[in-house]
Short mmCIF file of C-alpha atoms and ligand atoms in Angstrom, two decimals:
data_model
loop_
_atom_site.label_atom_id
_atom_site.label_comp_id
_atom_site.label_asym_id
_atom_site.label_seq_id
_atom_site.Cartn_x
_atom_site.Cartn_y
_atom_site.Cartn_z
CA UNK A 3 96.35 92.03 99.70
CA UNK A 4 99.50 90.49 100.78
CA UNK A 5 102.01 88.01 98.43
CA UNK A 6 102.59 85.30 100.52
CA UNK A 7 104.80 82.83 98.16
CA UNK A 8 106.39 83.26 94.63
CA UNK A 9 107.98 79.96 93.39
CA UNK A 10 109.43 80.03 89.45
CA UNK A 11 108.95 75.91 88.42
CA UNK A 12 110.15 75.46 84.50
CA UNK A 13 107.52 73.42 82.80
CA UNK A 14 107.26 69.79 82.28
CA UNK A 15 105.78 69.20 78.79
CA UNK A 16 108.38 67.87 76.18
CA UNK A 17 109.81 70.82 74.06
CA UNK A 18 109.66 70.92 70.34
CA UNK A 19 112.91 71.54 68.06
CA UNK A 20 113.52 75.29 68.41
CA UNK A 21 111.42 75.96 71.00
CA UNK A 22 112.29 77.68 74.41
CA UNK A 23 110.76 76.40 77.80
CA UNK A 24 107.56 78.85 78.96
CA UNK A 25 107.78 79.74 82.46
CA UNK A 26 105.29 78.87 84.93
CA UNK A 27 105.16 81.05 87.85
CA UNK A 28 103.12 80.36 91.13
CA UNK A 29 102.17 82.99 93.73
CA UNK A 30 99.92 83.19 96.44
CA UNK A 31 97.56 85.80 97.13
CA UNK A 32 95.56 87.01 100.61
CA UNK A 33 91.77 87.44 99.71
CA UNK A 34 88.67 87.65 102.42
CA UNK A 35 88.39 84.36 102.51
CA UNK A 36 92.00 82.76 103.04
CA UNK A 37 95.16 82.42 100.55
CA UNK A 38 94.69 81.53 97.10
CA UNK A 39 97.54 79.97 94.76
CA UNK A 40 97.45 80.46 90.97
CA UNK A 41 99.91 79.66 88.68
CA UNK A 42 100.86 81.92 85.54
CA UNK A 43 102.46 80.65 82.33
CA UNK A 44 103.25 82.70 79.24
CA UNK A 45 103.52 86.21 79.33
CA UNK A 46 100.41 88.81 78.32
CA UNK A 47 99.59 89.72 75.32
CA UNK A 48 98.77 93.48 74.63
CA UNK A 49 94.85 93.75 74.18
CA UNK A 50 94.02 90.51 74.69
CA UNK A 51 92.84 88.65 78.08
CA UNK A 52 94.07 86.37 80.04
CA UNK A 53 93.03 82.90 79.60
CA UNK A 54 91.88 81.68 83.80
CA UNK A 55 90.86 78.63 84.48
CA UNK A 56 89.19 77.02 87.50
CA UNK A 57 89.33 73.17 88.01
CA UNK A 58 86.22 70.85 89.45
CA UNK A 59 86.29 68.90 92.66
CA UNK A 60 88.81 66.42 93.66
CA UNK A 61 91.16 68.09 91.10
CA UNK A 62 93.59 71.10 90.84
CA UNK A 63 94.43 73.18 87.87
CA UNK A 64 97.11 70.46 87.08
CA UNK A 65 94.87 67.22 87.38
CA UNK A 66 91.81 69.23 85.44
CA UNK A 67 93.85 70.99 82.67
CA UNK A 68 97.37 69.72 81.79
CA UNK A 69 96.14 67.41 79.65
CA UNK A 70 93.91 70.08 77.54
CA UNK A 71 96.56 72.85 77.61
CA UNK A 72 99.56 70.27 76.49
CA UNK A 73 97.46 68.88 74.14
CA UNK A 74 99.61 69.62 70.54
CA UNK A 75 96.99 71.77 68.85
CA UNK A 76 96.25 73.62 71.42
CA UNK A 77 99.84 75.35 71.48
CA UNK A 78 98.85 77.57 68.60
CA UNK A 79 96.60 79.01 70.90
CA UNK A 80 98.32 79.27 74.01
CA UNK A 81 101.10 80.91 72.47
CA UNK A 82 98.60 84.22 72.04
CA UNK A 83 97.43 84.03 75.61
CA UNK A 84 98.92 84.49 78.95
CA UNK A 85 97.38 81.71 81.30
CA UNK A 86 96.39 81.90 85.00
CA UNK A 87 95.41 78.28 86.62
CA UNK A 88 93.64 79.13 90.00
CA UNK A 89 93.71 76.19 92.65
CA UNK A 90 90.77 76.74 94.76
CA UNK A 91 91.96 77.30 98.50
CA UNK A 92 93.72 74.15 99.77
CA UNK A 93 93.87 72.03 96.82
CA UNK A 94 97.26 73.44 95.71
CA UNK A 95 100.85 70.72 95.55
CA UNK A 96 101.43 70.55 99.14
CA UNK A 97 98.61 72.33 100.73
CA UNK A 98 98.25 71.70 104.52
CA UNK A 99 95.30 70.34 105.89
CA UNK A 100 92.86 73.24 107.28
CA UNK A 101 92.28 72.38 110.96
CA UNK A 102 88.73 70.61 111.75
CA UNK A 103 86.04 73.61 111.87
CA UNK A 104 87.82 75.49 108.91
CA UNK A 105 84.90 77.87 107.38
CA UNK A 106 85.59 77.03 104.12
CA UNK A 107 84.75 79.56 101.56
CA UNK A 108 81.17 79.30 99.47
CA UNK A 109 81.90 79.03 95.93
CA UNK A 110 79.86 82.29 95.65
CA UNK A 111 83.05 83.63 97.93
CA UNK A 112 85.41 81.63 95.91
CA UNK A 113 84.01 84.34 92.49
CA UNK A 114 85.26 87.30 94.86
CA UNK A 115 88.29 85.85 95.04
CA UNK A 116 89.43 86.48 91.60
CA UNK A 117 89.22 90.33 91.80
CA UNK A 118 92.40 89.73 93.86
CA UNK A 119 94.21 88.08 91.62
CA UNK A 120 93.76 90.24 88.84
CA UNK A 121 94.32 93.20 90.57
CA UNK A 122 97.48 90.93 92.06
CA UNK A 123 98.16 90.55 88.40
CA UNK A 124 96.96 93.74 86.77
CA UNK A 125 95.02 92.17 84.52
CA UNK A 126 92.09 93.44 83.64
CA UNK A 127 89.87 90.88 81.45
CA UNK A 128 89.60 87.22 81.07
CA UNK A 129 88.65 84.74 78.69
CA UNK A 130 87.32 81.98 82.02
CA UNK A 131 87.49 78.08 80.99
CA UNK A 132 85.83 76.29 84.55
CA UNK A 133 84.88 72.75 84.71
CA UNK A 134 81.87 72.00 87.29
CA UNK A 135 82.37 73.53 90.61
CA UNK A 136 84.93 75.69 88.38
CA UNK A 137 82.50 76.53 85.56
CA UNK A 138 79.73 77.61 88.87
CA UNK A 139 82.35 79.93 90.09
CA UNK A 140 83.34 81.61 87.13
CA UNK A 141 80.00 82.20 85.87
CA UNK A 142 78.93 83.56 89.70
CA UNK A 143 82.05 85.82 88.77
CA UNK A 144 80.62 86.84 85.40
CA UNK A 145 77.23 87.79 86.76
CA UNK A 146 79.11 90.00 89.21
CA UNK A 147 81.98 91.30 87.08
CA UNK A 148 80.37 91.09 83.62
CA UNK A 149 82.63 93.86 82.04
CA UNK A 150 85.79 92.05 82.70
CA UNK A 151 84.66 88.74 81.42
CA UNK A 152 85.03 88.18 77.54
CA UNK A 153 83.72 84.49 77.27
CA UNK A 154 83.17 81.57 79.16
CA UNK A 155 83.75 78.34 78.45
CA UNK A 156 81.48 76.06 80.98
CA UNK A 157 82.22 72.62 81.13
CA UNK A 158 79.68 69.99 83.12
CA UNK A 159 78.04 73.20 84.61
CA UNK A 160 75.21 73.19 87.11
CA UNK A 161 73.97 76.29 87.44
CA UNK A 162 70.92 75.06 90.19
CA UNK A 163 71.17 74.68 93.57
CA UNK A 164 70.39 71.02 94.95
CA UNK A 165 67.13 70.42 95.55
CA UNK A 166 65.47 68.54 98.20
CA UNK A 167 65.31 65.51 95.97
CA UNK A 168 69.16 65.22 95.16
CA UNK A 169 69.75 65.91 98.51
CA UNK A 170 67.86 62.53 99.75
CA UNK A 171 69.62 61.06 97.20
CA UNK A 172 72.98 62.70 98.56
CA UNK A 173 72.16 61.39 102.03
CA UNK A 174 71.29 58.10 100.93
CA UNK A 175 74.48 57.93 98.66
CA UNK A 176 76.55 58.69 101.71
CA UNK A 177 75.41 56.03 103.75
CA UNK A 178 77.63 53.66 101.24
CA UNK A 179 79.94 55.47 99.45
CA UNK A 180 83.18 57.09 100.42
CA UNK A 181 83.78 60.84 99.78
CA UNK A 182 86.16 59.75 97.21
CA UNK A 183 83.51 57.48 95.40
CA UNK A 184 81.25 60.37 95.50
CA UNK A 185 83.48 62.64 94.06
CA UNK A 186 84.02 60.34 91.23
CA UNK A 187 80.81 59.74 90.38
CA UNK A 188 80.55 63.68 89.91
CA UNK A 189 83.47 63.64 87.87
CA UNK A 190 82.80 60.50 85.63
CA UNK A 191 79.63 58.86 84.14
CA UNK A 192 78.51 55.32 85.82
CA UNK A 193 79.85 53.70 82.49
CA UNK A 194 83.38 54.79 83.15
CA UNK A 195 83.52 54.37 86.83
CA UNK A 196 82.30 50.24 86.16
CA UNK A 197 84.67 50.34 82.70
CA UNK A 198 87.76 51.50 85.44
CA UNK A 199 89.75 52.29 82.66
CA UNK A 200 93.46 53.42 83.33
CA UNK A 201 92.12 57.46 83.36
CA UNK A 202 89.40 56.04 86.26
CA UNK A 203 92.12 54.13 88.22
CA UNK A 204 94.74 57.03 87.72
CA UNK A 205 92.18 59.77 89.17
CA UNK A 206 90.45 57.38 91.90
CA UNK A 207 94.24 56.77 93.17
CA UNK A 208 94.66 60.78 93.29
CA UNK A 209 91.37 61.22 95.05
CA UNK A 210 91.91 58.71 97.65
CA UNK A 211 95.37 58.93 98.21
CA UNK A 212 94.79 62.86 98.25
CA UNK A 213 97.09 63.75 101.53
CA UNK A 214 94.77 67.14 101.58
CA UNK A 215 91.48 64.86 101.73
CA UNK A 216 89.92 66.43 104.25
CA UNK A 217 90.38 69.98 102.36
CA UNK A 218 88.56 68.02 99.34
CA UNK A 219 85.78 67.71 100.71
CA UNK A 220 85.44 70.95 102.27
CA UNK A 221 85.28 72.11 98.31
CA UNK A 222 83.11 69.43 98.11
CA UNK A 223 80.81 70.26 100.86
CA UNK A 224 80.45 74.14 99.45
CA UNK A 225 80.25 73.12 96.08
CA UNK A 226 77.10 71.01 97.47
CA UNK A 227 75.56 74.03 98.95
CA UNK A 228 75.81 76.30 96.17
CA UNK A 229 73.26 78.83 95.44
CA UNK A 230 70.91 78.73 92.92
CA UNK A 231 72.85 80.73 89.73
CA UNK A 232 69.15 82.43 88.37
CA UNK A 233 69.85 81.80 84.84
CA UNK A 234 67.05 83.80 83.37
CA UNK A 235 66.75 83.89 79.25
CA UNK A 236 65.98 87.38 78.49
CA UNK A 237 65.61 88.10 82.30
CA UNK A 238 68.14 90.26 83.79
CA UNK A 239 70.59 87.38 85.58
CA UNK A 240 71.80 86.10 82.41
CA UNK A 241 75.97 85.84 80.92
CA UNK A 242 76.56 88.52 78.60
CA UNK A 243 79.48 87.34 76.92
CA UNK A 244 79.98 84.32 74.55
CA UNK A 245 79.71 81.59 76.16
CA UNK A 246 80.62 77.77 74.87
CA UNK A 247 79.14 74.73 77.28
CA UNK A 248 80.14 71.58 76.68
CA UNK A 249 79.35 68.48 78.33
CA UNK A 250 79.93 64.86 76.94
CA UNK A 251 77.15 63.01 76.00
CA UNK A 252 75.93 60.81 79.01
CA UNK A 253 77.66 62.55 81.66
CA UNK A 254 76.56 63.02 84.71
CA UNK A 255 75.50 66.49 84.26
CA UNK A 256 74.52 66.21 80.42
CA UNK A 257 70.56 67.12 81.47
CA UNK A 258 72.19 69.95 83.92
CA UNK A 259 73.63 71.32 80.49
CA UNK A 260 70.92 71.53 78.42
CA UNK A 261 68.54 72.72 81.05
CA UNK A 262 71.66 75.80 81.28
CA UNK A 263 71.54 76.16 77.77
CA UNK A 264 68.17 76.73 77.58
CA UNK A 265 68.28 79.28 80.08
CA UNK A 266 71.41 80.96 78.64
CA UNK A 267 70.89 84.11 75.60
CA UNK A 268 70.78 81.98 72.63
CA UNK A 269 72.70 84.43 70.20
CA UNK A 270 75.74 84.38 72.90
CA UNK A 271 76.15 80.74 73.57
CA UNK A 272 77.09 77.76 72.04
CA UNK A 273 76.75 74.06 73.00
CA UNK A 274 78.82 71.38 72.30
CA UNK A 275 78.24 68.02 72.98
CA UNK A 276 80.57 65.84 72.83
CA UNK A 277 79.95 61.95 71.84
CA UNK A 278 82.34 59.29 73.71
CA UNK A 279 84.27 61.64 75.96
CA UNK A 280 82.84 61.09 79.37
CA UNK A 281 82.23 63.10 82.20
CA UNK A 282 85.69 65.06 81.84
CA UNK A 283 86.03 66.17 78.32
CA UNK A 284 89.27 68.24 78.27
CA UNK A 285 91.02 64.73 79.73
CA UNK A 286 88.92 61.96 77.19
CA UNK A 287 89.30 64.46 74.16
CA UNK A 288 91.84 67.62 74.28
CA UNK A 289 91.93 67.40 70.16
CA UNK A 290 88.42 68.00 69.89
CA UNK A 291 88.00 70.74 72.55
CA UNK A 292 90.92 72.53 71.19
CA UNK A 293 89.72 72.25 67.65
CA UNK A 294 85.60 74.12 69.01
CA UNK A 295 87.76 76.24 71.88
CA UNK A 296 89.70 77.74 68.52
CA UNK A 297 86.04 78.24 66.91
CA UNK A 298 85.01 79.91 69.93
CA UNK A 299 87.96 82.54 69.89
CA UNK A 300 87.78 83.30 66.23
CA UNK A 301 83.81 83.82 66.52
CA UNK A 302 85.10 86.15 69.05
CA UNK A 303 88.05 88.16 66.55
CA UNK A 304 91.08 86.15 68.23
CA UNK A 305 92.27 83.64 66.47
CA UNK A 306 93.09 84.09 62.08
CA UNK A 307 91.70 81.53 60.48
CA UNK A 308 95.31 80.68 59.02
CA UNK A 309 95.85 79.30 62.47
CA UNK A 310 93.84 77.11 61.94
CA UNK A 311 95.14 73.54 61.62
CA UNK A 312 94.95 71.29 58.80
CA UNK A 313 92.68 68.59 60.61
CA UNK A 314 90.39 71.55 61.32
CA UNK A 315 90.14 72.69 57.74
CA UNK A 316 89.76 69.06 56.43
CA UNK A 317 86.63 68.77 58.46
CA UNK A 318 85.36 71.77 56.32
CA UNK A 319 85.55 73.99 59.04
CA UNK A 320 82.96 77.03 58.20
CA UNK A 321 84.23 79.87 60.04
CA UNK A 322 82.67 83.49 59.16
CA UNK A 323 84.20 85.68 61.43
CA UNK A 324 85.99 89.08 60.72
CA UNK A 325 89.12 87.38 62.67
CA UNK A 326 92.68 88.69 63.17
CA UNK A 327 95.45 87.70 65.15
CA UNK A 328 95.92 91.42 66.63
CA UNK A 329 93.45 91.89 68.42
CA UNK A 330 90.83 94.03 66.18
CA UNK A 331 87.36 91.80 67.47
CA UNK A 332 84.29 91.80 65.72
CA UNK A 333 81.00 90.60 68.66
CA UNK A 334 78.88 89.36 65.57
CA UNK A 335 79.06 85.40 67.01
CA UNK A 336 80.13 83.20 63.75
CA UNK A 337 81.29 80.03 65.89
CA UNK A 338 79.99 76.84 63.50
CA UNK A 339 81.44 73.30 62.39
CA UNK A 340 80.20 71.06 59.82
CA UNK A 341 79.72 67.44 59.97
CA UNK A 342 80.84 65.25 57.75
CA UNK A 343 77.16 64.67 55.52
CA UNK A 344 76.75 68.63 55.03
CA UNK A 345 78.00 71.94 56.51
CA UNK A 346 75.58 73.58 59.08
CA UNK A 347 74.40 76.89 59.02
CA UNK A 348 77.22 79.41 59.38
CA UNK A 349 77.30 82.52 60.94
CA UNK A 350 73.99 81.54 63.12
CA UNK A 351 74.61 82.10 66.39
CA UNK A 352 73.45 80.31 68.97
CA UNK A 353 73.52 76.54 68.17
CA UNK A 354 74.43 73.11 68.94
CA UNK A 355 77.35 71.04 67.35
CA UNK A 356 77.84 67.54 68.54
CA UNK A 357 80.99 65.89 67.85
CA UNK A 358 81.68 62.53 67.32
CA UNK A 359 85.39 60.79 67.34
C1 BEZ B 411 99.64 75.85 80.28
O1 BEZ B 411 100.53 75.92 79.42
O2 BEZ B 411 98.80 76.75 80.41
C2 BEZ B 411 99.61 74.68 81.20
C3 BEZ B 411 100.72 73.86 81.31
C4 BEZ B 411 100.69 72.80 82.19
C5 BEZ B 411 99.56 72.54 82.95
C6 BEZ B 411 98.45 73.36 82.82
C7 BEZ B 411 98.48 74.41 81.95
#
């Protein structure tokens, strides 16, 4: 494994009174399948993971997740993790184009990348947060490396390979879309794409403007041909950690979701729903996610409950778990949220919140 790059970038995100600017580190690091760039912000925390994300199609860990991780409440959280923001191979600032007949990497080759960057890293768990073609490789990851994974958070995952159906349909789409158009309409729901708010026009200019286009839809291409995941409840090819999907309600792959939740061990995952976000939740509604992503930590022991915020408690926020900031983690699975009309069952794991803004 060779270091090909190290570039130290100061963060963009306005600084509060007092506060000192994180660093942000990029490096690049020689895998089996080609170099892969990740950046690194924060510094790790003894006994706690490393929160790694992968970004969908058409994005990079920028595009996908500055909104969610600059979002205000989720620097309470942030502050206890060290983060790692994998670009998948050629969708990096800058990336050169790969030269026509490039064997891009399967996204089931994209999971054994990440070995390398945690040994890179010497890290030696994660907490994964993936959206679509990110969530797919993460959880391919999990199934392989299930003892360094300590949740998952899956957004708009599609755990099934494409059938013959959707790939008629994919065919048929081609003959009049663009690979830009296409790519949008896997990122955003039909409503939003004919809406064209300022989010659509702002991410359709970065897709088709892209200079690494062509790299895009090699991503595209392998995240097309993906392998059936084998979600089996009870079975042995199931997650074994906590896992939280979320998808928003009438996104494209809202019926993907559910069918994956189904399939999924009910006492280990979650499933949030989220009402008038989209197809790209952690852009539409970064409050919201932060306020169930700091549910799912304390059901897992990470986050005191006197972290958190104000809005959270005033939404009666029932939260069971034996939490503490240090570290000390207790696997019973307490994640739960009341609505407005009545709290929900607490401390059942296992369930379904929906959220509405
Ligand atoms: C972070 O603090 O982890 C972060 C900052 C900017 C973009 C993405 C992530």
């Amino acid at each position: 494994m060779t270091e090909l790059q190290e570039v130290q970038i100061t963060e963009e995100k306005p600084l509060l009174p007092g506060q000192t600017p994180e660093m942000a580190k990029t490096h690049s690091v020689e895998t089996p399948y080609g170099s892969v760039t990740f950046t690194v912000y924060g510094t790790p925390k003894p006994k706690r993971p490393a929160i790694l994300t992968y970004h969908d199609v058409g994005l990079n860990y920028k595009s996908c997740f500055q909104p969610l991780f600059q979002s205000g409440d989720m620097q309470e959280i942030i502050q206890n993790f060290v983060r790692v923001h994998v670009d998948a191979p050629g969708m990096e600032e800058g990336a050169p184009v790969y030269p026509v007949g490039y064997q891009y990497p399967s996204l089931d080759q994209l999971a054994d990348t990440i070995p390398c960057i945690l040994q890179y890293l010497n890290f030696s768990s994660i907490i994964g947060v993936g959206v679509g073609a990110g969530a797919y490789i993460l959880s391919r990851y999990a199934l392989n490396h299930q003892d360094t994974v300590e949740g998952l958070v899956l957004i708009n995952i599609d755990p099934n390979a494409k059938g013959w159906m959707d790939w008629a349909a994919h065919k048929l789409t081609g003959l009049t879309s663009s690979i830009p158009e296409m790519i949008l309409a896997h990122l955003f729901s039909q409503e939003e794409l004919s809406g064209n708010s300022e989010l659509i026009q702002k991410y359709r200019n970065i897709i088709s403007h892209a200079p690494n286009l062509e790299n895009i839809e090699l991503y595209w291409n392998s995240y097309n041909n993906r392998r059936d995941l084998n979600f089996e409840r009870g079975g042995d090819i199931t997650l074994k950690c906590p896992v939280m999907l979320v998808v928003g309600d009438q996104a494209p792959h809202e019926d993907a979701v559910v069918e994956c939740n189904s399939k999924l061990d009910p006492t280990q995952t979650s499933f949030l729903k989220m009402a008038d976000s989209g197809g790209q939740p952690q852009l539409t509604q970064p409050g919201k996610l932060t306020e169930a992503f700091k549910y799912f930590l304390q059901g897992m022991g990470y986050m005191a409950s006197s972290c958190m915020t104000r809005l959270s408690r005033s939404r009666t926020a029932s939260l069971t778990s034996a939490a503490s900031i240090d570290g000390s983690r207790s696997r019973a699975r307490t994640l739960s949220q009341s609505s407005e009309s009545g709290t929900l069952p607490s401390g059942t794991p296992g369930h379904t919140m929906e959220v509405s803004c």
